CSV table of C-alpha atoms in Angstrom, one decimal:
chain,number,residue,atom,x,y,z
K,1,UNK,CA,-12.4,13.8,-11.7
K,2,UNK,CA,-10.8,17.0,-13.0
K,3,UNK,CA,-7.1,17.6,-12.5
K,4,UNK,CA,-8.0,20.6,-10.2
K,5,UNK,CA,-10.2,18.5,-8.0
K,6,UNK,CA,-7.6,15.7,-7.8
K,7,UNK,CA,-5.0,18.1,-6.7
K,8,UNK,CA,-7.1,19.9,-4.1
K,9,UNK,CA,-8.8,16.9,-2.3
K,10,UNK,CA,-6.5,17.4,0.7
K,11,UNK,CA,-3.7,19.7,1.7
K,12,UNK,CA,-1.1,17.5,3.5
K,13,UNK,CA,0.8,20.5,4.9
K,14,UNK,CA,-2.3,21.6,6.9
K,15,UNK,CA,-1.4,19.4,9.9
K,16,UNK,CA,1.9,19.2,11.9
K,17,UNK,CA,1.3,15.5,12.6
K,18,UNK,CA,4.3,13.2,11.6
K,19,UNK,CA,2.2,11.3,9.0
K,20,UNK,CA,-1.4,11.3,7.7
K,21,UNK,CA,-3.0,8.8,5.3
K,22,UNK,CA,-5.6,9.3,2.6
K,23,UNK,CA,-7.5,6.9,0.3
K,24,UNK,CA,-8.3,7.8,-3.3
K,25,UNK,CA,-10.3,5.6,-5.7
K,26,UNK,CA,-10.7,6.2,-9.4
K,27,UNK,CA,-13.5,4.2,-11.0
K,28,UNK,CA,-14.2,4.3,-14.8
K,29,UNK,CA,-12.0,7.4,-15.4
K,30,UNK,CA,-8.3,8.3,-15.2
K,31,UNK,CA,-7.2,11.1,-13.0
K,32,UNK,CA,-4.2,13.3,-13.5
K,33,UNK,CA,-2.7,15.6,-10.9
K,34,UNK,CA,-0.5,18.4,-12.4
K,35,UNK,CA,2.9,19.4,-11.2
K,36,UNK,CA,2.8,20.5,-7.6
K,37,UNK,CA,4.9,20.3,-4.4
K,38,UNK,CA,4.3,20.2,-0.7
K,39,UNK,CA,6.4,20.2,2.5
K,40,UNK,CA,5.5,16.6,3.5
K,41,UNK,CA,7.0,13.7,1.6
K,42,UNK,CA,4.5,11.5,-0.2
K,43,UNK,CA,4.2,7.7,-0.4
K,44,UNK,CA,1.8,6.4,-3.1
K,45,UNK,CA,0.7,2.8,-2.7
K,46,UNK,CA,-1.2,1.1,-5.5
K,47,UNK,CA,-3.8,-1.4,-4.1
K,48,UNK,CA,-5.2,-1.9,-7.5
K,49,UNK,CA,-4.5,-0.4,-10.9
K,50,UNK,CA,-1.4,1.7,-11.3
K,51,UNK,CA,-0.2,5.3,-11.2
K,52,UNK,CA,2.7,6.9,-13.1
K,53,UNK,CA,4.6,9.8,-11.5
K,54,UNK,CA,7.0,12.3,-13.0
K,55,UNK,CA,9.6,13.7,-10.7
K,56,UNK,CA,13.3,14.6,-10.9
K,57,UNK,CA,13.5,14.0,-14.7
K,58,UNK,CA,12.4,10.4,-14.1
K,59,UNK,CA,9.1,8.5,-14.8
K,60,UNK,CA,8.1,6.3,-11.9
K,61,UNK,CA,5.5,3.4,-12.1
K,62,UNK,CA,3.6,2.2,-9.1
K,63,UNK,CA,2.0,-1.2,-9.8
K,64,UNK,CA,0.1,-3.2,-7.2
K,65,UNK,CA,2.1,-4.2,-4.1
K,66,UNK,CA,4.6,-1.4,-4.7
K,67,UNK,CA,4.9,2.3,-3.8
K,68,UNK,CA,6.7,5.3,-5.0
K,69,UNK,CA,8.3,7.6,-2.4
K,70,UNK,CA,8.6,11.3,-3.2
K,71,UNK,CA,10.5,13.4,-0.7
K,72,UNK,CA,9.1,16.7,0.5
K,73,UNK,CA,9.7,19.7,-1.7
K,74,UNK,CA,10.2,17.7,-4.9
K,75,UNK,CA,7.9,18.9,-7.8
K,76,UNK,CA,5.9,16.0,-9.2
K,77,UNK,CA,2.9,15.0,-11.2
K,78,UNK,CA,0.9,11.8,-11.2
K,79,UNK,CA,-1.6,10.0,-13.5
K,80,UNK,CA,-3.7,7.1,-12.3
K,81,UNK,CA,-5.3,4.4,-14.4
K,82,UNK,CA,-9.1,4.3,-14.7
K,83,UNK,CA,-9.3,1.5,-12.1
K,84,UNK,CA,-6.8,2.7,-9.6
K,85,UNK,CA,-7.3,2.3,-5.8
K,86,UNK,CA,-4.5,4.2,-4.1
K,87,UNK,CA,-3.4,5.0,-0.5
K,88,UNK,CA,-1.4,8.1,0.1
K,89,UNK,CA,0.8,8.5,3.2
K,90,UNK,CA,2.1,12.0,3.7
K,91,UNK,CA,5.2,12.1,5.9
K,92,UNK,CA,6.7,15.1,7.7
K,93,UNK,CA,10.4,15.6,6.8
K,94,UNK,CA,12.6,13.8,9.3
K,95,UNK,CA,9.8,11.7,10.7
K,96,UNK,CA,11.1,8.5,9.0
K,97,UNK,CA,14.4,7.1,7.8
K,98,UNK,CA,13.5,7.2,4.1
K,99,UNK,CA,15.6,8.0,1.0
K,100,UNK,CA,16.4,11.6,0.1
K,101,UNK,CA,15.7,10.9,-3.5
K,102,UNK,CA,12.6,9.5,-5.3
K,103,UNK,CA,12.4,5.8,-5.5
K,104,UNK,CA,10.0,2.8,-5.7
K,105,UNK,CA,9.6,0.5,-2.8
K,106,UNK,CA,8.4,-3.1,-2.5
K,107,UNK,CA,5.6,-2.9,0.1
K,108,UNK,CA,4.9,-5.7,2.6
K,109,UNK,CA,1.4,-6.8,3.5
K,110,UNK,CA,1.9,-5.5,7.0
K,111,UNK,CA,2.8,-2.0,5.7
K,112,UNK,CA,-0.2,-2.0,3.4
K,113,UNK,CA,-2.6,-2.9,6.2
K,114,UNK,CA,-1.1,-0.3,8.6
K,115,UNK,CA,-1.5,2.5,6.0
K,116,UNK,CA,-5.0,1.2,5.2
K,117,UNK,CA,-5.8,1.4,8.9
K,118,UNK,CA,-4.4,5.0,9.1
K,119,UNK,CA,-6.7,6.1,6.3
K,120,UNK,CA,-9.6,5.6,8.7
K,121,UNK,CA,-8.2,8.1,11.1
K,122,UNK,CA,-8.4,11.9,11.3
K,123,UNK,CA,-5.6,14.2,10.2
K,124,UNK,CA,-5.0,15.6,13.7
K,125,UNK,CA,-4.2,13.3,16.6
K,126,UNK,CA,-2.6,13.8,20.0
K,127,UNK,CA,1.2,12.8,20.1
K,128,UNK,CA,0.6,10.0,22.7
K,129,UNK,CA,-2.6,8.6,21.2
K,130,UNK,CA,-3.1,5.1,19.8
K,131,UNK,CA,-3.0,6.6,16.3
K,132,UNK,CA,0.3,8.3,17.0
K,133,UNK,CA,1.8,4.9,18.2
K,134,UNK,CA,0.3,3.2,15.1
K,135,UNK,CA,1.9,5.8,12.9
K,136,UNK,CA,5.3,5.3,14.5
K,137,UNK,CA,5.2,1.6,13.9
K,138,UNK,CA,4.1,2.2,10.3
K,139,UNK,CA,7.1,4.6,9.7
K,140,UNK,CA,9.5,2.1,11.3
K,141,UNK,CA,8.3,-0.7,9.1
K,142,UNK,CA,8.3,1.5,6.0
K,143,UNK,CA,12.0,2.4,6.5
K,144,UNK,CA,12.9,-1.3,6.1
K,145,UNK,CA,11.2,-1.8,2.8
K,146,UNK,CA,13.6,-2.6,-0.1
K,147,UNK,CA,13.9,-0.4,-3.2
K,148,UNK,CA,12.8,-1.5,-6.6
K,149,UNK,CA,14.0,-0.4,-10.1
K,150,UNK,CA,10.7,0.8,-11.6
K,151,UNK,CA,11.8,4.1,-13.0
K,152,UNK,CA,12.7,5.5,-16.4
K,153,UNK,CA,15.3,8.3,-16.6
K,154,UNK,CA,14.1,11.1,-18.9
K,155,UNK,CA,16.7,13.8,-19.7
K,156,UNK,CA,16.0,17.5,-20.0
K,157,UNK,CA,18.3,17.6,-23.1
K,158,UNK,CA,16.0,18.7,-26.0
K,159,UNK,CA,17.0,15.9,-28.4
K,160,UNK,CA,16.7,13.2,-25.8
K,161,UNK,CA,13.5,14.6,-24.6
K,162,UNK,CA,12.1,14.8,-28.1
K,163,UNK,CA,13.0,11.1,-28.7
K,164,UNK,CA,11.6,10.1,-25.4
K,165,UNK,CA,8.3,11.9,-25.8
K,166,UNK,CA,7.9,10.3,-29.3
K,167,UNK,CA,8.6,6.8,-28.0
K,168,UNK,CA,6.3,7.2,-25.0
K,169,UNK,CA,3.5,8.3,-27.4
K,170,UNK,CA,4.3,5.5,-29.8
K,171,UNK,CA,6.0,2.6,-27.9
K,172,UNK,CA,5.6,0.2,-30.8
K,173,UNK,CA,8.1,2.2,-32.9
K,174,UNK,CA,11.0,-0.1,-33.5
K,175,UNK,CA,13.3,2.4,-35.2
K,176,UNK,CA,16.9,1.7,-34.6
K,177,UNK,CA,19.5,4.0,-33.0
K,178,UNK,CA,20.7,4.8,-36.5
K,179,UNK,CA,17.3,5.9,-37.7
K,180,UNK,CA,16.8,8.1,-34.6
K,181,UNK,CA,20.2,9.6,-35.1
K,182,UNK,CA,19.2,10.7,-38.6
K,183,UNK,CA,15.9,12.1,-37.3
K,184,UNK,CA,17.7,14.2,-34.7
K,185,UNK,CA,20.5,15.3,-37.1
K,186,UNK,CA,23.2,13.5,-35.1
K,187,UNK,CA,25.7,10.8,-35.9
K,188,UNK,CA,24.8,7.3,-34.5
K,189,UNK,CA,27.9,7.4,-32.3
K,190,UNK,CA,27.1,10.9,-31.0
K,191,UNK,CA,23.5,9.9,-30.1
K,192,UNK,CA,24.7,6.8,-28.4
K,193,UNK,CA,27.1,8.8,-26.2
K,194,UNK,CA,24.5,11.5,-25.5
K,195,UNK,CA,22.0,8.9,-24.5
K,196,UNK,CA,24.4,7.2,-22.1
K,197,UNK,CA,25.6,10.5,-20.6
K,198,UNK,CA,22.1,11.9,-20.1
K,199,UNK,CA,20.2,8.8,-18.9
K,200,UNK,CA,22.9,6.4,-17.7
K,201,UNK,CA,21.5,3.8,-20.1
K,202,UNK,CA,22.1,2.6,-23.6
K,203,UNK,CA,19.4,3.3,-26.2
K,204,UNK,CA,18.4,-0.4,-26.2
K,205,UNK,CA,18.2,-0.7,-22.4
K,206,UNK,CA,16.3,2.6,-22.1
K,207,UNK,CA,13.7,1.5,-24.6
K,208,UNK,CA,13.3,-1.9,-22.9
K,209,UNK,CA,12.8,-0.1,-19.6
K,210,UNK,CA,10.2,2.1,-21.2
K,211,UNK,CA,8.4,-1.1,-22.4
K,212,UNK,CA,8.5,-2.4,-18.9
K,213,UNK,CA,7.0,0.7,-17.5
K,214,UNK,CA,4.2,0.8,-20.0
K,215,UNK,CA,3.6,-3.0,-19.7
K,216,UNK,CA,3.2,-2.7,-15.9
K,217,UNK,CA,0.7,0.2,-16.3
K,218,UNK,CA,-1.3,-1.7,-19.0
K,219,UNK,CA,-1.4,-5.0,-17.2
K,220,UNK,CA,-2.5,-3.3,-14.0
K,221,UNK,CA,-5.3,-1.7,-16.0
K,222,UNK,CA,-6.6,-5.1,-17.1
K,223,UNK,CA,-5.2,-5.1,-20.7
K,224,UNK,CA,-4.6,-8.6,-22.0
K,225,UNK,CA,-1.0,-9.9,-22.3
K,226,UNK,CA,-1.6,-10.3,-26.1
K,227,UNK,CA,-2.7,-6.7,-26.5
K,228,UNK,CA,0.2,-5.4,-24.4
K,229,UNK,CA,2.7,-7.3,-26.5
K,230,UNK,CA,1.1,-6.0,-29.7
K,231,UNK,CA,1.0,-2.4,-28.4
K,232,UNK,CA,4.7,-2.6,-27.7
K,233,UNK,CA,5.6,-3.9,-31.1
K,234,UNK,CA,6.6,-7.5,-30.1
K,235,UNK,CA,6.4,-10.1,-32.9
K,236,UNK,CA,5.1,-12.7,-30.5
K,237,UNK,CA,3.5,-12.9,-27.0
K,238,UNK,CA,6.2,-15.3,-25.9
K,239,UNK,CA,8.9,-12.8,-26.7
K,240,UNK,CA,7.2,-10.2,-24.6
K,241,UNK,CA,6.6,-12.6,-21.7
K,242,UNK,CA,10.2,-13.7,-21.7
K,243,UNK,CA,11.4,-10.0,-21.6
K,244,UNK,CA,8.9,-9.2,-18.9
K,245,UNK,CA,9.8,-12.1,-16.6
K,246,UNK,CA,13.5,-11.6,-17.1
K,247,UNK,CA,13.4,-7.9,-16.1
K,248,UNK,CA,10.5,-7.9,-13.6
K,249,UNK,CA,11.5,-10.9,-11.5
K,250,UNK,CA,9.2,-12.2,-8.8
K,251,UNK,CA,6.5,-9.7,-9.5
K,252,UNK,CA,6.0,-10.8,-13.1
K,253,UNK,CA,4.0,-13.9,-12.7
K,254,UNK,CA,1.3,-12.5,-10.4
K,255,UNK,CA,0.7,-9.6,-12.8
K,256,UNK,CA,0.5,-11.8,-15.9
K,257,UNK,CA,-1.7,-14.4,-14.2
K,258,UNK,CA,-4.0,-11.7,-12.7
K,259,UNK,CA,-4.5,-10.3,-16.2
K,260,UNK,CA,-5.3,-13.7,-17.7
K,261,UNK,CA,-7.6,-14.6,-14.8
K,262,UNK,CA,-9.7,-11.4,-15.4
K,263,UNK,CA,-10.0,-12.4,-19.1
K,264,UNK,CA,-11.1,-15.9,-18.2
K,265,UNK,CA,-13.8,-14.6,-15.9
K,266,UNK,CA,-15.0,-11.9,-18.3
């Protein structure tokens, strides 16, 4: 699927309904949607695989059982893994009590099923119809979903952006802050201060968050735990698993086990 096709499958602003849902599946190829914006807010739910979104100088990951919320009017882009099965819910501004900033949400089984049901409906429905009532229940339930910390702040500062782009492209680079400071023609202290000011994170914490984002994407794509650990530059699989479980909490084990189960059945 080309980026143009992925971006023009549906115009969410073509209907005044409070919310409309759409299903997108990407099999055997990745799909990338370039930067765009629309009036309606957008909820992206990953049923399988994963999608990475860029919005508001942050990178957002959407692994299975989670969703990213992008308010209306916010420019954003998205890239889905080759095996992604996604549900989109486009929501009219003010139709639901959702955050005013981009965020990731933990999605309950009920919300997933409600959105899945709405994908079977048309984009225009009467305000007192069964679909309208189902939509209101969905939006009420969605407003109660807890936020998750599955984003990576990426500053627009040219030096921080250059370092971030390099590490995103080569995540196994284990260069220290001192080495990066030399590359960027800064003192180590100046770079540390700049990093904290621009991203709110120390260099070490930022790189760890980057590794979490990449690991979530790769695991959701079916890459083995061993290969993910190697791709991120970890000396041992156990070291990677310890880091992943410590930072990803209750969602860690299902993702790790799901990956290993696929390898066993292959």
